[in-house]
């Protein structure tokens, strides 16, 4: 049963397609606490998107259960639209209206749902834009922005609905490295300031490294579920399912394999350099 700080609890989730010939999710279980940033990684076709779509009620589970804030999402009383307001979803493509300004894009949903007066909605949108460093773009149109900026505005638009959780399916896949860094920074800022829970599918290991926790999905179930340092110390297991590991983690793993005494939980370049310098001094 879900406890109070568990925002999401997925229990033995199974999702079959094509009359059971495809098992996209196969007894998948995990918990996510309020305020956590969780990265989901896994090989292509392992079930990551199906999992996220199930959380957002875009897919109906074949069996198993999902609890959100203690409520079983299969309950007939669950209002799908209300649930989707509590759990915003960001996709690879930037969901912005091209003929509306940045400010209008952000205020549109809160206004349409009569959640806020126009003045309140505008004030909140400007605060969000300030927080993510894009206040000067308020009156511009999406086609005047970079990909990274568009995605950050789309994320701000979802945060304007005050969701408890934001789920993102490869939100940086279309971006260059600078755009990716900016989007991740925006996600972090909003997570810190608004305590929004973040569930992020990514195939960029440097993004997964920045999460509080990494869940590795393979063949429709959870293979590993631990903080990044722990997950990326399983270099051989991750490679066996076709996943990359951060370069520093791999270098540390190879050095350790050849008998050199180096910590096994190295993730960043700085940690790697520090460990190597220590070795040289010994
Ligand atoms: P991932 O996001 O990890 O790439 P998906 O969740 O998209 O994986 O897909 C998991 C498996 O389910 C794959 O084998 C995929 O082909 C299959 N699948 C996903 N959606 C459908 C669908 N609507 N109909 C049939 N098969 C599907």
JSON list of N, CA and C and ligand atoms in Angstrom, two decimals, residues 17-18 22-24 42-51 53 59 169 201, ligand 1:
[
{"chain": "A", "resi": 17, "resn": "UNK", "atom": "N", "xyz": [0.69, -5.93, -25.45]},
{"chain": "A", "resi": 17, "resn": "UNK", "atom": "CA", "xyz": [0.12, -5.46, -26.72]},
{"chain": "A", "resi": 17, "resn": "UNK", "atom": "C", "xyz": [-0.07, -6.67, -27.63]},
{"chain": "A", "resi": 18, "resn": "UNK", "atom": "N", "xyz": [-0.79, -6.44, -28.69]},
{"chain": "A", "resi": 18, "resn": "UNK", "atom": "CA", "xyz": [-0.99, -7.46, -29.72]},
{"chain": "A", "resi": 18, "resn": "UNK", "atom": "C", "xyz": [-1.40, -8.81, -29.13]},
{"chain": "A", "resi": 22, "resn": "UNK", "atom": "N", "xyz": [3.28, -9.17, -27.23]},
{"chain": "A", "resi": 22, "resn": "UNK", "atom": "CA", "xyz": [4.32, -8.21, -26.80]},
{"chain": "A", "resi": 22, "resn": "UNK", "atom": "C", "xyz": [4.06, -7.86, -25.34]},
{"chain": "A", "resi": 23, "resn": "UNK", "atom": "N", "xyz": [5.05, -8.13, -24.51]},
{"chain": "A", "resi": 23, "resn": "UNK", "atom": "CA", "xyz": [4.94, -7.73, -23.09]},
{"chain": "A", "resi": 23, "resn": "UNK", "atom": "C", "xyz": [5.83, -6.51, -22.89]},
{"chain": "A", "resi": 24, "resn": "UNK", "atom": "N", "xyz": [5.24, -5.31, -23.02]},
{"chain": "A", "resi": 24, "resn": "UNK", "atom": "CA", "xyz": [6.03, -4.08, -22.89]},
{"chain": "A", "resi": 24, "resn": "UNK", "atom": "C", "xyz": [6.46, -3.88, -21.44]},
{"chain": "A", "resi": 42, "resn": "UNK", "atom": "N", "xyz": [17.30, 2.70, -19.96]},
{"chain": "A", "resi": 42, "resn": "UNK", "atom": "CA", "xyz": [17.10, 1.31, -20.39]},
{"chain": "A", "resi": 42, "resn": "UNK", "atom": "C", "xyz": [17.25, 1.25, -21.89]},
{"chain": "A", "resi": 43, "resn": "UNK", "atom": "N", "xyz": [17.55, 0.06, -22.41]},
{"chain": "A", "resi": 43, "resn": "UNK", "atom": "CA", "xyz": [17.70, -0.04, -23.86]},
{"chain": "A", "resi": 43, "resn": "UNK", "atom": "C", "xyz": [16.41, 0.29, -24.60]},
{"chain": "A", "resi": 44, "resn": "UNK", "atom": "N", "xyz": [16.52, 0.58, -25.87]},
{"chain": "A", "resi": 44, "resn": "UNK", "atom": "CA", "xyz": [15.35, 0.88, -26.69]},
{"chain": "A", "resi": 44, "resn": "UNK", "atom": "C", "xyz": [14.39, -0.31, -26.66]},
{"chain": "A", "resi": 45, "resn": "UNK", "atom": "N", "xyz": [13.11, -0.04, -26.47]},
{"chain": "A", "resi": 45, "resn": "UNK", "atom": "CA", "xyz": [12.12, -1.12, -26.46]},
{"chain": "A", "resi": 45, "resn": "UNK", "atom": "C", "xyz": [11.98, -1.81, -25.11]},
{"chain": "A", "resi": 46, "resn": "UNK", "atom": "N", "xyz": [12.63, -1.28, -24.06]},
{"chain": "A", "resi": 46, "resn": "UNK", "atom": "CA", "xyz": [12.59, -1.97, -22.76]},
{"chain": "A", "resi": 46, "resn": "UNK", "atom": "C", "xyz": [11.32, -1.67, -21.98]},
{"chain": "A", "resi": 47, "resn": "UNK", "atom": "N", "xyz": [10.54, -0.66, -22.42]},
{"chain": "A", "resi": 47, "resn": "UNK", "atom": "CA", "xyz": [9.26, -0.39, -21.75]},
{"chain": "A", "resi": 47, "resn": "UNK", "atom": "C", "xyz": [9.20, 0.95, -21.03]},
{"chain": "A", "resi": 48, "resn": "UNK", "atom": "N", "xyz": [10.21, 1.79, -21.20]},
{"chain": "A", "resi": 48, "resn": "UNK", "atom": "CA", "xyz": [10.27, 3.07, -20.47]},
{"chain": "A", "resi": 48, "resn": "UNK", "atom": "C", "xyz": [9.07, 3.97, -20.81]},
{"chain": "A", "resi": 49, "resn": "UNK", "atom": "N", "xyz": [8.82, 4.17, -22.10]},
{"chain": "A", "resi": 49, "resn": "UNK", "atom": "CA", "xyz": [7.72, 5.05, -22.50]},
{"chain": "A", "resi": 49, "resn": "UNK", "atom": "C", "xyz": [6.38, 4.48, -22.07]},
{"chain": "A", "resi": 50, "resn": "UNK", "atom": "N", "xyz": [6.23, 3.18, -22.18]},
{"chain": "A", "resi": 50, "resn": "UNK", "atom": "CA", "xyz": [4.98, 2.54, -21.77]},
{"chain": "A", "resi": 50, "resn": "UNK", "atom": "C", "xyz": [4.74, 2.78, -20.28]},
{"chain": "A", "resi": 51, "resn": "UNK", "atom": "N", "xyz": [5.81, 2.72, -19.50]},
{"chain": "A", "resi": 51, "resn": "UNK", "atom": "CA", "xyz": [5.70, 2.98, -18.06]},
{"chain": "A", "resi": 51, "resn": "UNK", "atom": "C", "xyz": [5.22, 4.41, -17.82]},
{"chain": "A", "resi": 53, "resn": "UNK", "atom": "N", "xyz": [3.68, 6.45, -19.89]},
{"chain": "A", "resi": 53, "resn": "UNK", "atom": "CA", "xyz": [2.32, 6.65, -20.41]},
{"chain": "A", "resi": 53, "resn": "UNK", "atom": "C", "xyz": [1.29, 6.02, -19.47]},
{"chain": "A", "resi": 59, "resn": "UNK", "atom": "N", "xyz": [-2.19, 4.81, -21.07]},
{"chain": "A", "resi": 59, "resn": "UNK", "atom": "CA", "xyz": [-2.25, 3.37, -21.33]},
{"chain": "A", "resi": 59, "resn": "UNK", "atom": "C", "xyz": [-3.01, 2.73, -20.17]},
{"chain": "A", "resi": 169, "resn": "UNK", "atom": "N", "xyz": [9.54, 12.43, -21.23]},
{"chain": "A", "resi": 169, "resn": "UNK", "atom": "CA", "xyz": [10.02, 11.35, -22.10]},
{"chain": "A", "resi": 169, "resn": "UNK", "atom": "C", "xyz": [11.07, 11.92, -23.05]},
{"chain": "A", "resi": 201, "resn": "UNK", "atom": "N", "xyz": [12.82, 10.19, -18.48]},
{"chain": "A", "resi": 201, "resn": "UNK", "atom": "CA", "xyz": [13.45, 9.16, -19.30]},
{"chain": "A", "resi": 201, "resn": "UNK", "atom": "C", "xyz": [14.56, 9.83, -20.09]},
{"chain": "B", "resi": 1, "resn": "LIG", "atom": "P1", "xyz": [11.11, 2.23, -24.75]},
{"chain": "B", "resi": 1, "resn": "LIG", "atom": "O1", "xyz": [10.43, 3.50, -24.35]},
{"chain": "B", "resi": 1, "resn": "LIG", "atom": "O2", "xyz": [11.97, 1.68, -23.64]},
{"chain": "B", "resi": 1, "resn": "LIG", "atom": "O3", "xyz": [11.86, 2.34, -26.04]},
{"chain": "B", "resi": 1, "resn": "LIG", "atom": "P2", "xyz": [8.42, 1.26, -25.27]},
{"chain": "B", "resi": 1, "resn": "LIG", "atom": "O4", "xyz": [7.69, 1.39, -23.99]},
{"chain": "B", "resi": 1, "resn": "LIG", "atom": "O5", "xyz": [8.20, 2.29, -26.31]},
{"chain": "B", "resi": 1, "resn": "LIG", "atom": "O6", "xyz": [9.99, 1.11, -24.96]},
{"chain": "B", "resi": 1, "resn": "LIG", "atom": "O7", "xyz": [8.09, -0.15, -25.92]},
{"chain": "B", "resi": 1, "resn": "LIG", "atom": "C1", "xyz": [8.20, -1.39, -25.22]},
{"chain": "B", "resi": 1, "resn": "LIG", "atom": "C2", "xyz": [7.78, -2.51, -26.14]},
{"chain": "B", "resi": 1, "resn": "LIG", "atom": "O8", "xyz": [6.39, -2.40, -26.41]},
{"chain": "B", "resi": 1, "resn": "LIG", "atom": "C3", "xyz": [8.47, -2.49, -27.50]},
{"chain": "B", "resi": 1, "resn": "LIG", "atom": "O9", "xyz": [8.67, -3.82, -27.91]},
{"chain": "B", "resi": 1, "resn": "LIG", "atom": "C4", "xyz": [7.45, -1.81, -28.39]},
{"chain": "B", "resi": 1, "resn": "LIG", "atom": "O10", "xyz": [7.60, -2.21, -29.72]},
{"chain": "B", "resi": 1, "resn": "LIG", "atom": "C5", "xyz": [6.14, -2.28, -27.81]},
{"chain": "B", "resi": 1, "resn": "LIG", "atom": "N1", "xyz": [5.04, -1.33, -27.96]},
{"chain": "B", "resi": 1, "resn": "LIG", "atom": "C6", "xyz": [4.97, -0.08, -27.44]},
{"chain": "B", "resi": 1, "resn": "LIG", "atom": "N2", "xyz": [3.80, 0.53, -27.76]},
{"chain": "B", "resi": 1, "resn": "LIG", "atom": "C7", "xyz": [3.13, -0.37, -28.52]},
{"chain": "B", "resi": 1, "resn": "LIG", "atom": "C8", "xyz": [1.85, -0.35, -29.15]},
{"chain": "B", "resi": 1, "resn": "LIG", "atom": "N3", "xyz": [1.02, 0.71, -29.06]},
{"chain": "B", "resi": 1, "resn": "LIG", "atom": "N4", "xyz": [1.46, -1.46, -29.83]},
{"chain": "B", "resi": 1, "resn": "LIG", "atom": "C9", "xyz": [2.26, -2.54, -29.90]},
{"chain": "B", "resi": 1, "resn": "LIG", "atom": "N5", "xyz": [3.48, -2.63, -29.33]},
{"chain": "B", "resi": 1, "resn": "LIG", "atom": "C10", "xyz": [3.91, -1.57, -28.63]}
]
